[in-house]
GROMACS .gro file of C-alpha atoms in nm:
model
  390
    1UNK     CA    1   1.186  -5.673  -5.572
    2UNK     CA    2   0.813  -5.778  -5.560
    3UNK     CA    3   0.608  -5.939  -5.856
    4UNK     CA    4   0.431  -5.567  -5.966
    5UNK     CA    5   0.536  -5.357  -5.710
    6UNK     CA    6   0.623  -4.975  -5.804
    7UNK     CA    7   0.844  -4.793  -5.590
    8UNK     CA    8   0.755  -4.421  -5.717
    9UNK     CA    9   0.388  -4.491  -5.719
   10UNK     CA   10   0.391  -4.630  -5.368
   11UNK     CA   11   0.584  -4.296  -5.255
   12UNK     CA   12   0.356  -4.089  -5.391
   13UNK     CA   13   0.035  -4.290  -5.239
   14UNK     CA   14   0.263  -4.280  -4.882
   15UNK     CA   15   0.285  -3.852  -4.978
   16UNK     CA   16  -0.102  -3.849  -5.051
   17UNK     CA   17  -0.157  -4.025  -4.744
   18UNK     CA   18   0.020  -3.866  -4.472
   19UNK     CA   19  -0.026  -3.513  -4.622
   20UNK     CA   20  -0.406  -3.580  -4.582
   21UNK     CA   21  -0.389  -3.730  -4.245
   22UNK     CA   22  -0.185  -3.421  -4.093
   23UNK     CA   23  -0.394  -3.198  -4.307
   24UNK     CA   24  -0.668  -3.317  -4.122
   25UNK     CA   25  -0.462  -3.312  -3.766
   26UNK     CA   26  -0.417  -2.954  -3.837
   27UNK     CA   27  -0.742  -2.883  -3.910
   28UNK     CA   28  -0.837  -3.024  -3.599
   29UNK     CA   29  -0.515  -2.840  -3.397
   30UNK     CA   30  -0.645  -2.498  -3.526
   31UNK     CA   31  -1.028  -2.577  -3.432
   32UNK     CA   32  -0.871  -2.708  -3.089
   33UNK     CA   33  -0.687  -2.372  -3.064
   34UNK     CA   34  -0.959  -2.176  -3.183
   35UNK     CA   35  -1.169  -2.265  -2.929
   36UNK     CA   36  -0.911  -2.261  -2.646
   37UNK     CA   37  -0.873  -1.873  -2.732
   38UNK     CA   38  -1.240  -1.867  -2.734
   39UNK     CA   39  -1.253  -2.057  -2.343
   40UNK     CA   40  -0.938  -1.810  -2.229
   41UNK     CA   41  -1.131  -1.496  -2.373
   42UNK     CA   42  -1.483  -1.627  -2.208
   43UNK     CA   43  -1.309  -1.635  -1.848
   44UNK     CA   44  -1.092  -1.336  -1.883
   45UNK     CA   45  -1.438  -1.181  -1.950
   46UNK     CA   46  -1.595  -1.334  -1.652
   47UNK     CA   47  -1.327  -1.250  -1.427
   48UNK     CA   48  -1.364  -0.876  -1.573
   49UNK     CA   49  -1.749  -0.860  -1.496
   50UNK     CA   50  -1.720  -1.050  -1.189
   51UNK     CA   51  -1.471  -0.797  -1.075
   52UNK     CA   52  -1.644  -0.463  -1.184
   53UNK     CA   53  -1.993  -0.575  -1.099
   54UNK     CA   54  -1.930  -0.756  -0.784
   55UNK     CA   55  -2.160  -0.660  -0.459
   56UNK     CA   56  -1.818  -0.629  -0.293
   57UNK     CA   57  -1.727  -0.340  -0.509
   58UNK     CA   58  -2.040  -0.188  -0.703
   59UNK     CA   59  -2.437  -0.212  -0.602
   60UNK     CA   60  -2.711  -0.309  -0.824
   61UNK     CA   61  -2.762  -0.048  -1.110
   62UNK     CA   62  -3.077   0.146  -1.104
   63UNK     CA   63  -3.143   0.393  -1.366
   64UNK     CA   64  -2.782   0.344  -1.499
   65UNK     CA   65  -2.684   0.426  -1.118
   66UNK     CA   66  -2.490   0.236  -0.863
   67UNK     CA   67  -2.346   0.254  -0.499
   68UNK     CA   68  -1.985   0.209  -0.424
   69UNK     CA   69  -1.788   0.169  -0.107
   70UNK     CA   70  -1.435   0.306  -0.124
   71UNK     CA   71  -1.213   0.188   0.191
   72UNK     CA   72  -0.840   0.281   0.195
   73UNK     CA   73  -0.718  -0.080   0.257
   74UNK     CA   74  -0.840  -0.419   0.337
   75UNK     CA   75  -0.654  -0.509   0.645
   76UNK     CA   76  -0.627  -0.269   0.920
   77UNK     CA   77  -0.375  -0.266   1.247
   78UNK     CA   78  -0.453  -0.137   1.539
   79UNK     CA   79  -0.425   0.182   1.661
   80UNK     CA   80  -0.552   0.260   1.281
   81UNK     CA   81  -0.893   0.452   1.213
   82UNK     CA   82  -1.107   0.313   0.986
   83UNK     CA   83  -1.187   0.511   0.689
   84UNK     CA   84  -1.496   0.446   0.431
   85UNK     CA   85  -1.673   0.656   0.158
   86UNK     CA   86  -2.018   0.562  -0.034
   87UNK     CA   87  -2.040   0.718  -0.368
   88UNK     CA   88  -2.272   0.698  -0.631
   89UNK     CA   89  -2.151   0.639  -0.976
   90UNK     CA   90  -2.289   0.719  -1.328
   91UNK     CA   91  -2.237   0.454  -1.558
   92UNK     CA   92  -2.344   0.669  -1.888
   93UNK     CA   93  -2.220   0.942  -2.076
   94UNK     CA   94  -2.474   1.164  -1.979
   95UNK     CA   95  -2.491   1.341  -1.641
   96UNK     CA   96  -2.784   1.188  -1.445
   97UNK     CA   97  -3.005   1.346  -1.226
   98UNK     CA   98  -3.111   1.144  -0.935
   99UNK     CA   99  -3.321   1.094  -0.596
  100UNK     CA  100  -3.111   0.936  -0.293
  101UNK     CA  101  -3.349   0.823  -0.011
  102UNK     CA  102  -3.386   0.628   0.313
  103UNK     CA  103  -3.014   0.644   0.348
  104UNK     CA  104  -2.868   0.352   0.563
  105UNK     CA  105  -2.504   0.225   0.697
  106UNK     CA  106  -2.338   0.058   0.954
  107UNK     CA  107  -2.060  -0.133   0.993
  108UNK     CA  108  -2.068  -0.499   1.244
  109UNK     CA  109  -1.890  -0.794   1.301
  110UNK     CA  110  -2.055  -1.139   1.362
  111UNK     CA  111  -2.084  -1.069   1.734
  112UNK     CA  112  -2.216  -0.653   1.704
  113UNK     CA  113  -2.301  -0.388   1.518
  114UNK     CA  114  -1.999  -0.137   1.589
  115UNK     CA  115  -2.171   0.175   1.398
  116UNK     CA  116  -2.513   0.244   1.229
  117UNK     CA  117  -2.604   0.622   1.061
  118UNK     CA  118  -2.967   0.659   0.923
  119UNK     CA  119  -3.070   0.945   0.698
  120UNK     CA  120  -3.421   0.911   0.597
  121UNK     CA  121  -3.467   1.230   0.404
  122UNK     CA  122  -3.476   1.244   0.025
  123UNK     CA  123  -3.161   1.447  -0.097
  124UNK     CA  124  -3.152   1.542  -0.514
  125UNK     CA  125  -2.868   1.580  -0.748
  126UNK     CA  126  -2.697   1.521  -1.006
  127UNK     CA  127  -2.364   1.339  -1.121
  128UNK     CA  128  -2.141   1.402  -1.443
  129UNK     CA  129  -2.076   1.153  -1.747
  130UNK     CA  130  -1.917   0.839  -1.608
  131UNK     CA  131  -1.845   1.015  -1.310
  132UNK     CA  132  -1.910   0.950  -0.912
  133UNK     CA  133  -2.024   1.201  -0.635
  134UNK     CA  134  -1.975   1.143  -0.269
  135UNK     CA  135  -2.284   1.035  -0.055
  136UNK     CA  136  -2.089   0.935   0.269
  137UNK     CA  137  -1.815   0.995   0.466
  138UNK     CA  138  -1.750   0.779   0.752
  139UNK     CA  139  -1.460   1.002   0.911
  140UNK     CA  140  -1.631   1.298   0.907
  141UNK     CA  141  -1.914   1.169   1.119
  142UNK     CA  142  -1.733   0.920   1.385
  143UNK     CA  143  -1.393   0.817   1.481
  144UNK     CA  144  -1.352   0.439   1.461
  145UNK     CA  145  -1.055   0.275   1.583
  146UNK     CA  146  -0.850   0.058   1.828
  147UNK     CA  147  -1.101  -0.270   1.733
  148UNK     CA  148  -1.081  -0.607   1.861
  149UNK     CA  149  -0.916  -0.828   1.586
  150UNK     CA  150  -1.185  -0.955   1.336
  151UNK     CA  151  -1.319  -0.947   1.018
  152UNK     CA  152  -1.609  -0.644   0.941
  153UNK     CA  153  -1.873  -0.588   0.693
  154UNK     CA  154  -1.953  -0.218   0.560
  155UNK     CA  155  -2.332  -0.242   0.449
  156UNK     CA  156  -2.506   0.040   0.287
  157UNK     CA  157  -2.843   0.047   0.119
  158UNK     CA  158  -3.071   0.336  -0.032
  159UNK     CA  159  -3.310   0.415  -0.282
  160UNK     CA  160  -3.208   0.560  -0.588
  161UNK     CA  161  -3.471   0.732  -0.793
  162UNK     CA  162  -3.765   0.556  -0.562
  163UNK     CA  163  -3.547   0.183  -0.634
  164UNK     CA  164  -3.349  -0.026  -0.373
  165UNK     CA  165  -2.971  -0.043  -0.433
  166UNK     CA  166  -2.726  -0.219  -0.140
  167UNK     CA  167  -2.380  -0.288  -0.140
  168UNK     CA  168  -2.174  -0.448   0.111
  169UNK     CA  169  -1.764  -0.507   0.180
  170UNK     CA  170  -1.566  -0.671   0.426
  171UNK     CA  171  -1.223  -0.556   0.577
  172UNK     CA  172  -0.997  -0.721   0.882
  173UNK     CA  173  -0.873  -0.556   1.166
  174UNK     CA  174  -0.569  -0.689   1.334
  175UNK     CA  175  -0.372  -0.635   1.693
  176UNK     CA  176   0.002  -0.704   1.718
  177UNK     CA  177   0.311  -0.606   1.919
  178UNK     CA  178   0.521  -0.531   1.679
  179UNK     CA  179   0.923  -0.552   1.714
  180UNK     CA  180   1.212  -0.409   1.508
  181UNK     CA  181   1.529  -0.254   1.485
  182UNK     CA  182   1.599   0.106   1.481
  183UNK     CA  183   1.916   0.225   1.270
  184UNK     CA  184   2.014   0.462   1.012
  185UNK     CA  185   1.906   0.350   0.665
  186UNK     CA  186   2.247   0.262   0.606
  187UNK     CA  187   2.591   0.325   0.707
  188UNK     CA  188   2.988   0.393   0.607
  189UNK     CA  189   3.233   0.122   0.614
  190UNK     CA  190   3.445   0.176   0.929
  191UNK     CA  191   3.164   0.370   1.135
  192UNK     CA  192   3.065   0.232   1.463
  193UNK     CA  193   2.682   0.255   1.572
  194UNK     CA  194   2.453   0.188   1.882
  195UNK     CA  195   2.127  -0.010   1.693
  196UNK     CA  196   1.786  -0.008   1.929
  197UNK     CA  197   1.521  -0.200   1.966
  198UNK     CA  198   1.178  -0.061   1.953
  199UNK     CA  199   0.811  -0.187   2.023
  200UNK     CA  200   0.512  -0.059   1.910
  201UNK     CA  201   0.158  -0.140   2.066
  202UNK     CA  202  -0.095  -0.242   1.817
  203UNK     CA  203  -0.336  -0.366   2.036
  204UNK     CA  204  -0.631  -0.271   2.211
  205UNK     CA  205  -0.509  -0.339   2.532
  206UNK     CA  206  -0.255  -0.157   2.773
  207UNK     CA  207   0.098  -0.386   2.753
  208UNK     CA  208   0.329  -0.463   3.001
  209UNK     CA  209   0.650  -0.485   2.856
  210UNK     CA  210   0.946  -0.662   3.093
  211UNK     CA  211   1.249  -0.766   3.009
  212UNK     CA  212   1.543  -0.912   3.175
  213UNK     CA  213   1.769  -0.905   2.869
  214UNK     CA  214   1.888  -0.814   2.506
  215UNK     CA  215   2.106  -1.070   2.312
  216UNK     CA  216   2.294  -0.919   2.023
  217UNK     CA  217   2.465  -1.101   1.722
  218UNK     CA  218   2.670  -1.026   1.470
  219UNK     CA  219   2.889  -1.089   1.201
  220UNK     CA  220   2.925  -1.442   1.401
  221UNK     CA  221   2.954  -1.241   1.711
  222UNK     CA  222   2.703  -1.239   2.036
  223UNK     CA  223   2.680  -0.980   2.266
  224UNK     CA  224   2.461  -1.015   2.539
  225UNK     CA  225   2.297  -0.646   2.696
  226UNK     CA  226   2.130  -0.637   3.079
  227UNK     CA  227   1.812  -0.452   3.060
  228UNK     CA  228   1.590  -0.541   3.328
  229UNK     CA  229   1.345  -0.277   3.224
  230UNK     CA  230   0.982  -0.239   3.261
  231UNK     CA  231   0.751  -0.018   3.051
  232UNK     CA  232   0.376   0.057   3.019
  233UNK     CA  233   0.233   0.108   2.652
  234UNK     CA  234  -0.080   0.224   2.555
  235UNK     CA  235  -0.257   0.167   2.266
  236UNK     CA  236  -0.070   0.312   1.961
  237UNK     CA  237   0.210   0.398   2.188
  238UNK     CA  238   0.613   0.278   2.129
  239UNK     CA  239   0.925   0.258   2.338
  240UNK     CA  240   1.288   0.227   2.237
  241UNK     CA  241   1.513   0.018   2.443
  242UNK     CA  242   1.869   0.167   2.386
  243UNK     CA  243   2.162  -0.032   2.294
  244UNK     CA  244   2.521  -0.055   2.480
  245UNK     CA  245   2.656  -0.243   2.219
  246UNK     CA  246   2.881  -0.092   1.967
  247UNK     CA  247   2.859  -0.271   1.627
  248UNK     CA  248   3.177  -0.157   1.359
  249UNK     CA  249   3.064  -0.167   0.967
  250UNK     CA  250   3.332  -0.355   0.836
  251UNK     CA  251   3.281  -0.419   0.468
  252UNK     CA  252   3.035  -0.329   0.174
  253UNK     CA  253   2.699  -0.496   0.174
  254UNK     CA  254   2.418  -0.588   0.394
  255UNK     CA  255   2.506  -0.655   0.785
  256UNK     CA  256   2.244  -0.885   0.910
  257UNK     CA  257   2.208  -0.801   1.281
  258UNK     CA  258   1.973  -1.068   1.515
  259UNK     CA  259   1.805  -0.940   1.825
  260UNK     CA  260   1.682  -1.221   2.123
  261UNK     CA  261   1.464  -1.013   2.339
  262UNK     CA  262   1.443  -1.221   2.681
  263UNK     CA  263   1.104  -1.154   2.901
  264UNK     CA  264   1.087  -1.182   3.230
  265UNK     CA  265   0.781  -1.474   3.245
  266UNK     CA  266   1.024  -1.658   3.019
  267UNK     CA  267   0.893  -1.562   2.675
  268UNK     CA  268   1.165  -1.500   2.422
  269UNK     CA  269   1.106  -1.316   2.124
  270UNK     CA  270   1.355  -1.344   1.826
  271UNK     CA  271   1.365  -1.095   1.490
  272UNK     CA  272   1.630  -0.972   1.235
  273UNK     CA  273   1.752  -0.685   0.988
  274UNK     CA  274   1.925  -0.652   0.722
  275UNK     CA  275   2.157  -0.291   0.726
  276UNK     CA  276   2.282  -0.136   0.410
  277UNK     CA  277   2.650  -0.066   0.449
  278UNK     CA  278   2.841   0.115   0.151
  279UNK     CA  279   3.210   0.303   0.089
  280UNK     CA  280   3.066   0.638   0.072
  281UNK     CA  281   2.712   0.834  -0.035
  282UNK     CA  282   2.670   0.985  -0.387
  283UNK     CA  283   2.871   1.293  -0.470
  284UNK     CA  284   2.632   1.416  -0.690
  285UNK     CA  285   2.273   1.242  -0.732
  286UNK     CA  286   2.073   1.273  -1.043
  287UNK     CA  287   1.783   1.063  -1.159
  288UNK     CA  288   1.542   1.123  -0.857
  289UNK     CA  289   1.260   1.276  -0.830
  290UNK     CA  290   0.972   1.333  -0.557
  291UNK     CA  291   0.592   1.301  -0.533
  292UNK     CA  292   0.353   1.336  -0.264
  293UNK     CA  293   0.021   1.132  -0.103
  294UNK     CA  294  -0.216   1.231   0.042
  295UNK     CA  295  -0.456   0.991   0.299
  296UNK     CA  296  -0.748   1.195   0.286
  297UNK     CA  297  -0.871   1.508   0.028
  298UNK     CA  298  -0.729   1.840   0.146
  299UNK     CA  299  -0.964   2.103   0.235
  300UNK     CA  300  -0.995   2.430   0.391
  301UNK     CA  301  -0.950   2.441   0.765
  302UNK     CA  302  -0.796   2.083   0.817
  303UNK     CA  303  -0.469   2.032   0.906
  304UNK     CA  304  -0.360   1.820   0.600
  305UNK     CA  305  -0.129   1.475   0.610
  306UNK     CA  306   0.052   1.503   0.309
  307UNK     CA  307   0.355   1.264   0.285
  308UNK     CA  308   0.648   1.314   0.064
  309UNK     CA  309   0.846   1.025  -0.128
  310UNK     CA  310   1.184   1.010  -0.310
  311UNK     CA  311   1.191   0.790  -0.628
  312UNK     CA  312   1.490   0.595  -0.756
  313UNK     CA  313   1.441   0.629  -1.120
  314UNK     CA  314   1.721   0.396  -1.238
  315UNK     CA  315   1.764   0.001  -1.140
  316UNK     CA  316   2.040   0.047  -0.897
  317UNK     CA  317   2.071   0.091  -0.479
  318UNK     CA  318   2.128   0.408  -0.416
  319UNK     CA  319   2.337   0.598  -0.071
  320UNK     CA  320   2.231   0.957  -0.085
  321UNK     CA  321   2.307   1.188   0.209
  322UNK     CA  322   2.076   1.493   0.187
  323UNK     CA  323   2.245   1.818   0.314
  324UNK     CA  324   1.906   1.994   0.300
  325UNK     CA  325   1.554   1.949   0.167
  326UNK     CA  326   1.314   2.279   0.150
  327UNK     CA  327   0.962   2.240   0.119
  328UNK     CA  328   0.751   2.588   0.021
  329UNK     CA  329   0.446   2.697  -0.107
  330UNK     CA  330   0.471   3.079  -0.179
  331UNK     CA  331   0.145   3.158  -0.189
  332UNK     CA  332   0.077   3.114   0.190
  333UNK     CA  333   0.412   3.149   0.248
  334UNK     CA  334   0.506   2.812   0.404
  335UNK     CA  335   0.841   2.691   0.478
  336UNK     CA  336   0.974   2.382   0.605
  337UNK     CA  337   1.299   2.190   0.581
  338UNK     CA  338   1.469   1.873   0.688
  339UNK     CA  339   1.861   1.841   0.675
  340UNK     CA  340   2.154   1.620   0.717
  341UNK     CA  341   1.955   1.309   0.631
  342UNK     CA  342   2.021   0.954   0.495
  343UNK     CA  343   1.801   0.763   0.233
  344UNK     CA  344   1.848   0.406   0.086
  345UNK     CA  345   1.661   0.373  -0.229
  346UNK     CA  346   1.612   0.045  -0.380
  347UNK     CA  347   1.612  -0.013  -0.765
  348UNK     CA  348   1.367   0.182  -0.901
  349UNK     CA  349   1.184   0.211  -0.577
  350UNK     CA  350   1.059   0.479  -0.377
  351UNK     CA  351   1.168   0.627  -0.006
  352UNK     CA  352   0.971   0.770   0.253
  353UNK     CA  353   1.103   1.098   0.291
  354UNK     CA  354   0.868   1.269   0.583
  355UNK     CA  355   0.504   1.471   0.666
  356UNK     CA  356   0.464   1.810   0.589
  357UNK     CA  357   0.466   1.938   0.909
  358UNK     CA  358   0.235   2.317   1.010
  359UNK     CA  359   0.071   2.308   0.716
  360UNK     CA  360  -0.277   2.456   0.684
  361UNK     CA  361  -0.462   2.626   0.412
  362UNK     CA  362  -0.731   2.920   0.473
  363UNK     CA  363  -0.851   2.954   0.078
  364UNK     CA  364  -0.939   2.672  -0.172
  365UNK     CA  365  -0.749   2.645  -0.526
  366UNK     CA  366  -0.457   2.489  -0.639
  367UNK     CA  367  -0.129   2.568  -0.455
  368UNK     CA  368   0.244   2.485  -0.572
  369UNK     CA  369   0.463   2.306  -0.325
  370UNK     CA  370   0.858   2.364  -0.444
  371UNK     CA  371   1.073   2.086  -0.299
  372UNK     CA  372   1.451   2.208  -0.332
  373UNK     CA  373   1.681   1.949  -0.275
  374UNK     CA  374   2.023   1.980  -0.216
  375UNK     CA  375   2.313   1.666  -0.201
  376UNK     CA  376   2.681   1.687  -0.251
  377UNK     CA  377   2.720   1.862  -0.581
  378UNK     CA  378   2.363   1.859  -0.670
  379UNK     CA  379   2.079   2.047  -0.696
  380UNK     CA  380   1.708   1.959  -0.782
  381UNK     CA  381   1.389   2.167  -0.745
  382UNK     CA  382   1.074   2.004  -0.835
  383UNK     CA  383   0.709   2.171  -0.827
  384UNK     CA  384   0.409   1.974  -0.708
  385UNK     CA  385   0.047   2.111  -0.764
  386UNK     CA  386  -0.168   2.071  -0.394
  387UNK     CA  387  -0.534   2.093  -0.475
  388UNK     CA  388  -0.725   2.241  -0.184
  389UNK     CA  389  -1.105   2.209  -0.180
  390UNK     CA  390  -1.400   2.362   0.027
   0.00000   0.00000   0.00000
């Protein structure tokens, strides 16, 4: 032992030194943590601000009012029709009156202007608190489709209460020839089926499709089908090449089917599809729901495009065979049905059922669409309201 050394005193001094040092470090850590939290909040606030007031979404604010351009999608594929609407938006919690004048709307690309609309006269109106009002609907004025591939800009400007406001948005339009395998949504073990190849012309030009053969590959087997068929497909048209190949669903699971198309010009196109196989469909399906979507507002005198979807409410894939599904609107005497259909549903997924046909409304109001679903021992009924405007 060294002379004058006190172990107890030394221990206490070291503990004090350690506590002082790590206490300071903890304080600095809390300061840095607090600073980092502030930075993260600032970044999120900035992103929120940019997202909500970006020129791509909203115009500059004029007397608490803004312009906004609403488009159904940011990417279109030929021959889809372009849709766009201009709204005036009230940012305040009270109703606002407005006067719009010198309204201008344009769709253009780098090479040319596709469409222009001008309305110089003043229009008066009001918009509800935190609400919006339609100013311009492209689809009511012109049919725009089959555009050349590229990026397009939608631009609109006007004066709101005598002050200028302007806004722009961009979208892309592409062309492609789409290939796929046509089959039932699922098959049962032991079933034999003949898948087909379908081709869709999603371009702006007439396409000449000239096939020499199709080679099918499934379960390690390769089968060649001589085709020697030529078809002309106009924009938006499709064609199915029927198969002469029988495929047997041998076991449960996903059966991968691959296809090679050999064209007369020497090119080859290859693609695959996974086809679900099950032992049997559900005997009494439950835990499912139905909902609808519309491509546009449902209005009097215009044929609506109402799509119906089946929703799987559980975390399990489903194999459902529909005996009959009826759609009725008693108020107008409407009835439509489908029968003997198969639906494959992903866990918590949504499956397209179909589009309501031969439907029209003569008067505005709210109509109840009754969906009646029958499958095996199960019967489900769902009421869905449809709002119809003038």
